[in-house]
Amino acid sequence: MEEIKKDNSVKASTAAVSEDTTLKSSFLRHLKYTLAKDEYTATDRDRYKALSLAVRDRLVEKWIKTQQAYYNKDVKRVYYLSLEFLIGRSLGNVLVNLDIYEEARKELLAVGLELEQLRELEWDPGLGNGGLGRLAACFLDSLATLGIPSYGYGIRYEYGIFFQKIRNGHQVETPDNWLRYGNPWEIERPEYLFIVKFYGKVNKYTDKHGRFICSWIDTQDVVALGYDTAIPGYHNNTVNTMRLWGAKSTRDFDLGYFQHGDYERAVSDKVLTETISKVLYPNDNVFEGKELRLKQEYFFVSATLQDIMRRFKKNRQQPIEYRDFPNKTVIQLNDTHPSIAIAELMRIFIDIEGLDWDVAWEITTETFGYTNHTILPEALERWSVPLFERVLPRHLEIIYEINYRFLKGVEERFPGDGGKLSRMSIIEEGDEKKVRMANLSIVGSRSVNGVSALHSEIIKNELFKDFYDYWPKKFNNKTNGITQRRWLRLCNPALSELITQHIGDAWVVDLNELKKLIPFADNIDFQKKWRAIKQDNKRLLAHCLKEKKGVALNVDSIFDCHFKRMHEYKRQLLNAIHAVVLYNRIKAAAKSGNKSALKNIVPRTVIFGGKAAPGYFMAKLIIKLINSIAEVVNSDPEVSDLLKLFFMENYSVSLSEMILPAAELSEQISTAGTEASGTGNMKFALNGALTIGTLDGANIELKENIGADNIFIFGLTADKVNELKQRGYNPREYYERNAELKQAVDMIDNGFFSKNDANLFKPIIESLLNHGDQYLLMADFESYAKCQERVAELYKDQALWTKMSILNVANMGFFSSDRTIKEYADDIWLVKPVDV
Ligand code: IMP
């Protein structure tokens, strides 16, 4: 690339940009006038930036028009509140949605630059942990594509999810300083500054009109500064906004200390204040209970609600009719992380706007919707009451009042049922009282939804059964989805092109169109092209791995992919143990000298990727185990090309865009009843991988949509898991009964994969054999191994495999996030698209 920079056309065109309105001229203008670079000094990063700014310019007109239309039509707006937005790189996405990808590519080529290479220079913003954050990003794309007036609100973390490096097989975390080189996609909005209060106390008095007043005083204040990112719809005129808040210290704060002459204290306090938006908590599905996290939650909720109120009040006559608020505003809570918004909206209505409790409560409960994302007990947010009281004293009072009134209603309906009252209470009693944010969310929302059919049933029948009995109509299901714009159109251009050549491009906005591929599933010629694309994508991935890591992949082996957060319930360990079994089979066949047995083995490359929370010991040990097994297997000449294991470091949105097109087998093997939905399952299937999975989360709907013949299902169902646990589960029984399983587990236990430290993996074995094997790996192993044999057998029949792959893709229509968002819009939000 450095060579290309010296291309004379860059030089010539730079001089003549002012009259030119093409993307090229805009690019050159930004390079010169925004970044002050010429052909002697411009780096590739400058070129990426200049291009991004040129592309962003193309969004501005539509962006402003969209926002004006929302005001002019006084529309109902959807606010999606989320502590995480994993939006991925923007450049490619915006080019695709604006339909100028080809134009950009050609114009860059004309000045000797490759679009693909510039795209690689964009820092992938990691403002989320996994599924929940990526779902929020897919939703923003679908909301804009469907033309729904909407906003994503969250935090502009200075440090996103850590960078994962693998050193000596272990995960090592380094900070993700993603803003180091600036972010050309965001626009700072100093005009939207809001004060957010913390700590202090509540002053109660009766005013001169005889009204009882609660005033939150002596607070420590922080300023929230908005940063906007434009979210364009696909081939339409809608451009919505994602507004992320950064924390700044207040000027009062500074001045107070400056007056006392303590400059250093003033500066260090300023830094401390701004830590609120410093870093994303790297936990997925785990609640930690840290004070700073509570402050993050309130910080972004308070700023967001002030912004929402400002927008609602604008162009409205005094006195404001707040009963109209839910007709114009709907707030969707992405899990309980923003659920303090329920108490905050009550505080605003009562303490600031002077509404009566009953009116305020009616409006509030009409406004909110709550999406639950997990039933894992360790993930449910339960804030310590003393902590809560210190940080948000007025909110705790409001929550107590909400709870008191709510429980009075429960007591009336179910007199004398103390158990019910204590289970449903927002406050959990015990040595240390806790605020149950899920209970607050249910009580304060008009809708509660799970994210797959199974998950929503579990919510109704187990996790929130009391609430379901009380308010059956509140509960509903919205199965997650993914945006086909990023997860097929952008990340897999060759497959997209083939599909479009055969059925047209309507699938990009209506994924059900893919059904038109069904007649091609048996077509030999089509199958050949389909397979060739997968093979090319496999080669591309192999090439990247060779370049970056020096490892060689056998492109004729099954690319068996297991990419997701490292978590025991997701059972990467089950896959790893199975890999040891495969290894032992190869060794045994080699030893027996039985050439046909060896020949019969289908080569397999098992590729893992995923981050473990830095404090999650077991998950990190499993990463080390995978790498240790890989070391032994990959260096064994007898195994040769038949089996290879790789752990790819730093799984991210951009890495998954590379993996998905090359994947052939998608591992979705969580213990049934633990994964709320999963969306990785959908992304792999949409790119033609076949799924091996349990009947968990959205896998069940995957099976229903693509047909039982086109998916590999194994293992206990959620009901059977419950039954077995109730009966008394003894993992040792399964371990003793299955010789291959026992051999593999024993090898790990005996230090076969940890020669320098025989005890290294003991905790893993302990958890499986002596501590109850919470996620039932032993119980499911045999079924998994048998299923994997079916996979390998089927892979030998490439025509059938390809047919199944085509049918998978053809039946993915249901899993578009456009469908999900449409359901939210029709059933929960009651909003309609707006033409811009
Ligand atoms: P806001 O955050 O919703 O206020 O976004 C500001 C955007 O809305 C800008 O693009 C303005 O042009 C537009 N806007 C703000 N106020 C009005 C109005 O009163 N009428 C029409 N458009 C407005």
Short mmCIF file of C-alpha atoms in Angstrom, two decimals, residues 347-737:
data_model
loop_
_atom_site.label_atom_id
_atom_site.label_comp_id
_atom_site.label_asym_id
_atom_site.label_seq_id
_atom_site.Cartn_x
_atom_site.Cartn_y
_atom_site.Cartn_z
CA ARG A 347 -38.57 10.59 40.03
CA ILE A 348 -38.68 12.98 37.08
CA PHE A 349 -42.47 12.93 36.94
CA ILE A 350 -43.03 13.26 40.68
CA ASP A 351 -40.12 15.28 42.06
CA ILE A 352 -39.45 17.49 39.05
CA GLU A 353 -42.65 17.72 37.01
CA GLY A 354 -44.95 17.55 40.04
CA LEU A 355 -47.24 14.73 38.89
CA ASP A 356 -49.20 12.60 41.35
CA TRP A 357 -47.90 9.12 42.01
CA ASP A 358 -50.79 7.29 40.35
CA VAL A 359 -50.61 9.33 37.16
CA ALA A 360 -46.83 9.03 37.03
CA TRP A 361 -47.03 5.28 37.55
CA GLU A 362 -49.65 4.83 34.84
CA ILE A 363 -47.53 6.72 32.33
CA THR A 364 -44.31 4.96 33.35
CA THR A 365 -45.72 1.45 33.12
CA GLU A 366 -47.19 2.29 29.70
CA THR A 367 -43.77 3.37 28.47
CA PHE A 368 -41.40 0.51 29.26
CA GLY A 369 -40.80 -2.88 27.74
CA TYR A 370 -38.31 -5.32 29.24
CA THR A 371 -36.35 -8.00 27.40
CA ASN A 372 -34.91 -10.76 29.54
CA HIS A 373 -31.73 -12.32 28.15
CA THR A 374 -30.81 -15.01 30.60
CA ILE A 375 -32.15 -17.34 33.21
CA LEU A 376 -28.73 -18.14 34.69
CA PRO A 377 -29.09 -17.21 38.38
CA GLU A 378 -25.56 -15.79 38.55
CA ALA A 379 -26.43 -13.30 35.81
CA LEU A 380 -29.50 -11.74 37.44
CA GLU A 381 -28.81 -8.26 38.78
CA ARG A 382 -29.38 -7.98 42.51
CA TRP A 383 -27.93 -4.79 43.95
CA SER A 384 -26.99 -4.56 47.58
CA VAL A 385 -29.48 -2.23 49.28
CA PRO A 386 -26.85 -0.32 51.34
CA LEU A 387 -24.82 0.32 48.16
CA PHE A 388 -27.91 1.36 46.24
CA GLU A 389 -29.00 3.65 49.05
CA ARG A 390 -25.64 5.41 49.13
CA VAL A 391 -25.40 5.96 45.37
CA LEU A 392 -29.09 6.59 44.58
CA PRO A 393 -30.92 7.39 47.84
CA ARG A 394 -34.04 8.86 46.22
CA HIS A 395 -34.37 5.96 43.79
CA LEU A 396 -34.30 3.46 46.61
CA GLU A 397 -37.18 5.30 48.29
CA ILE A 398 -39.15 5.23 45.05
CA ILE A 399 -38.45 1.53 44.57
CA TYR A 400 -39.66 0.83 48.13
CA GLU A 401 -42.86 2.72 47.37
CA ILE A 402 -43.36 0.87 44.06
CA ASN A 403 -42.80 -2.39 45.89
CA TYR A 404 -45.17 -1.54 48.75
CA ARG A 405 -48.02 -0.70 46.37
CA PHE A 406 -47.31 -3.68 44.16
CA LEU A 407 -47.21 -6.19 47.01
CA LYS A 408 -50.47 -4.79 48.37
CA GLY A 409 -52.08 -5.81 45.08
CA VAL A 410 -50.51 -9.28 45.23
CA GLU A 411 -51.72 -9.73 48.80
CA GLU A 412 -55.27 -8.82 47.71
CA ARG A 413 -55.21 -11.38 44.90
CA PHE A 414 -53.40 -14.13 46.84
CA PRO A 415 -54.22 -13.49 50.50
CA GLY A 416 -51.93 -15.17 53.00
CA ASP A 417 -49.43 -16.48 50.43
CA GLY A 418 -46.26 -15.35 52.15
CA GLY A 419 -44.06 -17.41 49.85
CA LYS A 420 -45.43 -15.66 46.81
CA LEU A 421 -44.97 -12.24 48.38
CA SER A 422 -41.35 -12.88 49.23
CA ARG A 423 -40.59 -14.34 45.78
CA MET A 424 -42.25 -11.46 43.95
CA SER A 425 -40.92 -8.67 46.14
CA ILE A 426 -38.53 -6.27 44.43
CA ILE A 427 -36.55 -6.35 47.66
CA GLU A 428 -34.92 -9.63 48.59
CA GLU A 429 -34.67 -10.12 52.35
CA GLY A 430 -31.68 -11.80 53.96
CA ASP A 431 -28.41 -10.99 55.68
CA GLU A 432 -27.92 -8.31 53.11
CA LYS A 433 -31.01 -6.94 51.42
CA LYS A 434 -30.93 -6.84 47.63
CA VAL A 435 -32.81 -4.91 44.96
CA ARG A 436 -33.98 -7.42 42.33
CA MET A 437 -33.77 -5.54 39.07
CA ALA A 438 -35.66 -8.20 37.11
CA ASN A 439 -38.63 -7.87 39.46
CA LEU A 440 -38.51 -4.08 39.16
CA SER A 441 -38.41 -4.44 35.36
CA ILE A 442 -41.44 -6.72 35.26
CA VAL A 443 -43.47 -4.60 37.65
CA GLY A 444 -42.61 -1.39 35.79
CA SER A 445 -43.12 -2.57 32.20
CA ARG A 446 -46.08 -3.21 29.96
CA SER A 447 -44.32 -6.07 28.20
CA VAL A 448 -41.83 -8.73 29.25
CA ASN A 449 -40.28 -10.85 26.54
CA GLY A 450 -37.83 -13.70 26.21
CA VAL A 451 -35.64 -14.13 23.14
CA SER A 452 -36.57 -17.59 21.82
CA ALA A 453 -39.67 -19.76 22.09
CA LEU A 454 -38.09 -22.12 24.64
CA HIS A 455 -36.59 -19.29 26.69
CA SER A 456 -39.92 -17.46 26.84
CA GLU A 457 -41.61 -20.64 28.05
CA ILE A 458 -38.98 -21.09 30.76
CA ILE A 459 -39.53 -17.50 31.84
CA LYS A 460 -43.27 -18.06 32.13
CA ASN A 461 -43.20 -21.48 33.72
CA GLU A 462 -40.11 -21.32 35.90
CA LEU A 463 -38.09 -18.13 36.35
CA PHE A 464 -40.97 -15.62 36.57
CA LYS A 465 -43.86 -18.03 37.12
CA ASP A 466 -45.44 -15.97 39.90
CA PHE A 467 -45.43 -12.90 37.72
CA TYR A 468 -46.86 -14.82 34.78
CA ASP A 469 -49.71 -16.08 36.97
CA TYR A 470 -50.32 -12.50 38.06
CA TRP A 471 -50.02 -10.78 34.65
CA PRO A 472 -50.25 -13.46 31.93
CA LYS A 473 -50.79 -10.90 29.19
CA LYS A 474 -47.57 -9.06 29.87
CA PHE A 475 -45.45 -11.99 28.76
CA ASN A 476 -44.48 -12.66 25.16
CA ASN A 477 -41.74 -14.06 22.98
CA LYS A 478 -39.59 -12.30 20.43
CA THR A 479 -37.13 -14.75 18.95
CA ASN A 480 -33.84 -12.99 18.19
CA GLY A 481 -32.62 -12.39 14.69
CA ILE A 482 -29.62 -11.13 12.76
CA THR A 483 -29.26 -8.59 10.00
CA GLN A 484 -28.62 -10.21 6.66
CA ARG A 485 -27.00 -6.99 5.46
CA ARG A 486 -23.91 -7.52 7.60
CA TRP A 487 -24.12 -11.27 8.11
CA LEU A 488 -24.42 -12.31 4.48
CA ARG A 489 -24.43 -9.42 2.04
CA LEU A 490 -21.33 -7.76 3.48
CA CYS A 491 -19.36 -10.62 4.99
CA ASN A 492 -19.86 -13.18 2.22
CA PRO A 493 -19.83 -11.28 -1.09
CA ALA A 494 -19.32 -14.35 -3.27
CA LEU A 495 -22.25 -16.29 -1.82
CA SER A 496 -24.40 -13.16 -1.89
CA GLU A 497 -23.61 -12.69 -5.53
CA LEU A 498 -24.43 -16.30 -6.41
CA ILE A 499 -27.74 -16.07 -4.57
CA THR A 500 -28.62 -12.77 -6.21
CA GLN A 501 -27.78 -14.13 -9.66
CA HIS A 502 -30.34 -16.89 -9.17
CA ILE A 503 -33.18 -15.30 -7.20
CA GLY A 504 -32.60 -11.55 -7.42
CA ASP A 505 -31.60 -9.29 -4.54
CA ALA A 506 -34.92 -8.84 -2.72
CA TRP A 507 -33.61 -11.16 0.02
CA VAL A 508 -31.49 -8.28 1.33
CA VAL A 509 -34.66 -6.64 2.64
CA ASP A 510 -36.91 -9.70 2.81
CA LEU A 511 -34.99 -12.74 3.93
CA ASN A 512 -37.95 -15.04 3.22
CA GLU A 513 -37.04 -14.56 -0.43
CA LEU A 514 -34.27 -17.09 0.17
CA LYS A 515 -36.94 -19.79 -0.09
CA LYS A 516 -36.58 -19.35 -3.83
CA LEU A 517 -33.28 -21.22 -3.49
CA ILE A 518 -35.09 -24.45 -2.62
CA PRO A 519 -35.51 -25.56 -6.25
CA PHE A 520 -31.74 -25.19 -6.73
CA ALA A 521 -30.84 -27.48 -3.84
CA ASP A 522 -30.68 -30.54 -6.10
CA ASN A 523 -29.20 -28.76 -9.09
CA ILE A 524 -25.75 -30.25 -9.70
CA ASP A 525 -24.41 -27.15 -11.38
CA PHE A 526 -25.67 -24.86 -8.61
CA GLN A 527 -24.27 -27.21 -5.97
CA LYS A 528 -20.90 -27.07 -7.68
CA LYS A 529 -20.85 -23.29 -7.61
CA TRP A 530 -22.05 -23.27 -3.99
CA ARG A 531 -19.29 -25.67 -2.98
CA ALA A 532 -16.65 -23.75 -4.90
CA ILE A 533 -17.51 -20.60 -2.99
CA LYS A 534 -17.26 -22.36 0.35
CA GLN A 535 -13.95 -23.84 -0.74
CA ASP A 536 -12.64 -20.41 -1.78
CA ASN A 537 -13.72 -18.96 1.55
CA LYS A 538 -11.97 -21.81 3.36
CA ARG A 539 -8.81 -21.10 1.38
CA LEU A 540 -9.05 -17.44 2.25
CA LEU A 541 -9.29 -18.21 5.95
CA ALA A 542 -6.45 -20.72 5.67
CA HIS A 543 -4.36 -18.10 3.89
CA CYS A 544 -5.01 -15.52 6.62
CA LEU A 545 -4.07 -17.99 9.33
CA LYS A 546 -0.93 -18.92 7.48
CA GLU A 547 0.04 -15.25 7.07
CA LYS A 548 -0.79 -14.18 10.60
CA LYS A 549 0.01 -17.24 12.65
CA GLY A 550 2.08 -19.44 10.41
CA VAL A 551 -0.30 -22.38 10.84
CA ALA A 552 -1.37 -24.56 7.94
CA LEU A 553 -5.00 -25.69 7.61
CA ASN A 554 -6.08 -28.68 5.56
CA VAL A 555 -8.70 -27.05 3.33
CA ASP A 556 -10.15 -30.45 2.48
CA SER A 557 -11.07 -31.14 6.11
CA ILE A 558 -14.39 -30.22 7.73
CA PHE A 559 -14.08 -26.70 9.12
CA ASP A 560 -15.72 -27.33 12.46
CA CYS A 561 -16.26 -23.98 14.22
CA HIS A 562 -17.00 -23.18 17.84
CA PHE A 563 -17.04 -19.41 18.29
CA LYS A 564 -18.71 -17.70 21.22
CA ARG A 565 -17.92 -16.39 24.68
CA MET A 566 -16.08 -18.92 26.81
CA HIS A 567 -18.58 -20.12 29.38
CA GLU A 568 -19.05 -23.50 31.01
CA TYR A 569 -22.71 -23.66 29.98
CA LYS A 570 -21.73 -23.24 26.33
CA ARG A 571 -19.65 -26.41 26.69
CA GLN A 572 -16.53 -25.74 24.66
CA LEU A 573 -15.14 -28.42 27.00
CA LEU A 574 -17.46 -31.06 25.54
CA ASN A 575 -16.06 -30.29 22.10
CA ALA A 576 -12.49 -30.43 23.43
CA ILE A 577 -13.05 -33.81 25.09
CA HIS A 578 -14.53 -35.08 21.85
CA ALA A 579 -11.42 -33.89 20.01
CA VAL A 580 -9.33 -36.03 22.36
CA VAL A 581 -11.56 -39.00 21.53
CA LEU A 582 -11.02 -38.37 17.81
CA TYR A 583 -7.29 -38.16 18.45
CA ASN A 584 -7.34 -41.49 20.27
CA ARG A 585 -9.27 -43.11 17.44
CA ILE A 586 -6.71 -41.93 14.90
CA LYS A 587 -3.86 -43.15 17.09
CA ALA A 588 -5.54 -46.51 17.54
CA ALA A 589 -6.14 -46.91 13.84
CA ALA A 590 -2.54 -45.95 13.09
CA LYS A 591 -1.26 -48.37 15.67
CA SER A 592 -3.35 -51.25 14.37
CA GLY A 593 -1.85 -50.72 10.95
CA ASN A 594 -5.33 -50.90 9.51
CA LYS A 595 -4.96 -48.64 6.49
CA SER A 596 -8.61 -48.73 5.52
CA ALA A 597 -9.66 -47.64 9.03
CA LEU A 598 -7.36 -44.63 8.72
CA LYS A 599 -8.62 -43.89 5.24
CA ASN A 600 -12.15 -43.99 6.49
CA ILE A 601 -11.55 -41.14 8.94
CA VAL A 602 -12.91 -37.83 7.71
CA PRO A 603 -10.33 -35.07 8.22
CA ARG A 604 -11.47 -32.38 10.60
CA THR A 605 -10.20 -28.97 11.67
CA VAL A 606 -11.72 -27.89 14.95
CA ILE A 607 -11.49 -24.13 15.32
CA PHE A 608 -12.37 -22.33 18.53
CA GLY A 609 -12.60 -18.65 19.36
CA GLY A 610 -13.99 -16.68 22.27
CA LYS A 611 -13.05 -14.48 25.18
CA ALA A 612 -13.28 -15.50 28.83
CA ALA A 613 -14.13 -12.91 31.48
CA PRO A 614 -10.78 -12.00 33.08
CA GLY A 615 -11.95 -13.25 36.47
CA TYR A 616 -13.52 -16.50 35.23
CA PHE A 617 -10.97 -19.12 36.28
CA MET A 618 -12.66 -22.17 34.74
CA ALA A 619 -13.29 -20.55 31.36
CA LYS A 620 -9.66 -19.47 31.17
CA LEU A 621 -8.46 -22.93 32.12
CA ILE A 622 -10.58 -24.41 29.33
CA ILE A 623 -8.86 -22.08 26.84
CA LYS A 624 -5.51 -23.38 28.10
CA LEU A 625 -6.75 -26.96 27.80
CA ILE A 626 -7.84 -26.46 24.20
CA ASN A 627 -4.45 -25.00 23.35
CA SER A 628 -2.67 -27.82 25.16
CA ILE A 629 -4.64 -30.48 23.31
CA ALA A 630 -3.92 -28.59 20.07
CA GLU A 631 -0.21 -28.64 20.79
CA VAL A 632 -0.15 -32.42 21.19
CA VAL A 633 -2.50 -33.23 18.33
CA ASN A 634 -1.12 -30.75 15.80
CA SER A 635 2.47 -31.91 16.28
CA ASP A 636 1.75 -35.62 16.12
CA PRO A 637 2.96 -36.87 12.73
CA GLU A 638 0.70 -39.93 12.96
CA VAL A 639 -2.33 -37.67 13.08
CA SER A 640 -1.09 -35.64 10.18
CA ASP A 641 -3.89 -33.88 8.30
CA LEU A 642 -6.67 -35.94 9.83
CA LEU A 643 -7.21 -33.73 12.85
CA LYS A 644 -6.12 -30.23 13.77
CA LEU A 645 -7.24 -27.90 16.56
CA PHE A 646 -6.88 -24.14 16.61
CA PHE A 647 -7.85 -21.46 19.05
CA MET A 648 -8.12 -18.15 17.22
CA GLU A 649 -7.39 -15.21 19.49
CA ASN A 650 -9.50 -12.10 19.98
CA TYR A 651 -12.90 -13.15 18.67
CA SER A 652 -14.73 -10.02 17.55
CA VAL A 653 -17.32 -8.88 15.02
CA SER A 654 -14.67 -8.46 12.34
CA LEU A 655 -13.10 -11.85 13.03
CA SER A 656 -16.48 -13.53 12.80
CA GLU A 657 -17.01 -11.88 9.41
CA MET A 658 -13.98 -13.86 8.28
CA ILE A 659 -14.89 -17.14 9.97
CA LEU A 660 -18.55 -17.44 8.96
CA PRO A 661 -18.10 -17.71 5.18
CA ALA A 662 -15.55 -20.50 5.69
CA ALA A 663 -17.43 -22.49 8.33
CA GLU A 664 -18.95 -25.87 7.47
CA LEU A 665 -20.02 -27.13 10.86
CA SER A 666 -21.43 -24.83 13.54
CA GLU A 667 -21.14 -25.97 17.17
CA GLN A 668 -24.19 -24.86 19.20
CA ILE A 669 -23.94 -27.34 22.02
CA SER A 670 -25.04 -25.59 25.24
CA THR A 671 -26.84 -27.63 27.88
CA ALA A 672 -30.53 -27.53 26.98
CA GLY A 673 -32.29 -24.81 28.97
CA THR A 674 -29.26 -22.58 29.45
CA GLU A 675 -28.78 -20.53 26.26
CA ALA A 676 -31.54 -17.95 25.97
CA SER A 677 -31.43 -17.79 22.18
CA GLY A 678 -28.02 -17.62 20.60
CA THR A 679 -27.50 -15.66 17.39
CA GLY A 680 -24.19 -17.20 16.35
CA ASN A 681 -26.25 -20.26 15.44
CA MET A 682 -28.18 -18.11 12.93
CA LYS A 683 -25.09 -16.43 11.45
CA PHE A 684 -23.37 -19.73 10.73
CA ALA A 685 -26.46 -21.28 9.18
CA LEU A 686 -27.02 -18.20 7.01
CA ASN A 687 -23.53 -18.72 5.63
CA GLY A 688 -24.18 -22.33 4.76
CA ALA A 689 -22.70 -24.13 7.76
CA LEU A 690 -24.63 -27.13 9.07
CA THR A 691 -25.40 -27.04 12.76
CA ILE A 692 -24.61 -29.62 15.36
CA GLY A 693 -26.61 -28.59 18.38
CA THR A 694 -28.78 -29.32 21.35
CA LEU A 695 -32.46 -28.49 21.56
CA ASP A 696 -31.66 -25.21 23.30
CA GLY A 697 -32.56 -21.57 22.67
CA ALA A 698 -33.23 -20.73 19.05
CA ASN A 699 -31.69 -24.04 17.88
CA ILE A 700 -35.17 -25.46 18.33
CA GLU A 701 -36.65 -22.94 15.93
CA LEU A 702 -33.69 -23.46 13.62
CA LYS A 703 -34.62 -27.12 13.46
CA GLU A 704 -38.28 -26.31 12.86
CA ASN A 705 -37.48 -23.91 10.04
CA ILE A 706 -34.83 -25.86 8.18
CA GLY A 707 -36.21 -29.31 8.92
CA ALA A 708 -34.92 -32.09 11.17
CA ASP A 709 -33.14 -33.72 8.23
CA ASN A 710 -30.93 -30.72 7.69
CA ILE A 711 -29.53 -30.27 11.18
CA PHE A 712 -27.64 -32.51 13.60
CA ILE A 713 -29.46 -32.58 16.92
CA PHE A 714 -28.24 -34.50 19.95
CA GLY A 715 -28.48 -34.59 23.71
CA LEU A 716 -30.97 -34.18 26.50
CA THR A 717 -33.88 -31.80 26.09
CA ALA A 718 -34.48 -29.09 28.70
CA ASP A 719 -37.21 -31.24 30.30
CA LYS A 720 -34.93 -34.25 30.46
CA VAL A 721 -32.17 -32.14 31.97
CA ASN A 722 -34.54 -31.05 34.74
CA GLU A 723 -35.77 -34.59 35.25
CA LEU A 724 -32.27 -36.00 35.49
CA LYS A 725 -31.19 -33.32 37.95
CA GLN A 726 -34.25 -33.94 40.10
CA ARG A 727 -33.67 -37.68 40.03
CA GLY A 728 -30.08 -37.19 41.12
CA TYR A 729 -27.43 -36.95 38.44
CA ASN A 730 -24.26 -38.99 38.83
CA PRO A 731 -21.73 -38.01 36.15
CA ARG A 732 -19.42 -40.87 37.12
CA GLU A 733 -21.95 -43.40 35.87
CA TYR A 734 -21.65 -42.03 32.36
CA TYR A 735 -17.89 -41.72 32.60
CA GLU A 736 -17.47 -45.31 33.72
CA ARG A 737 -19.84 -46.61 31.09
#
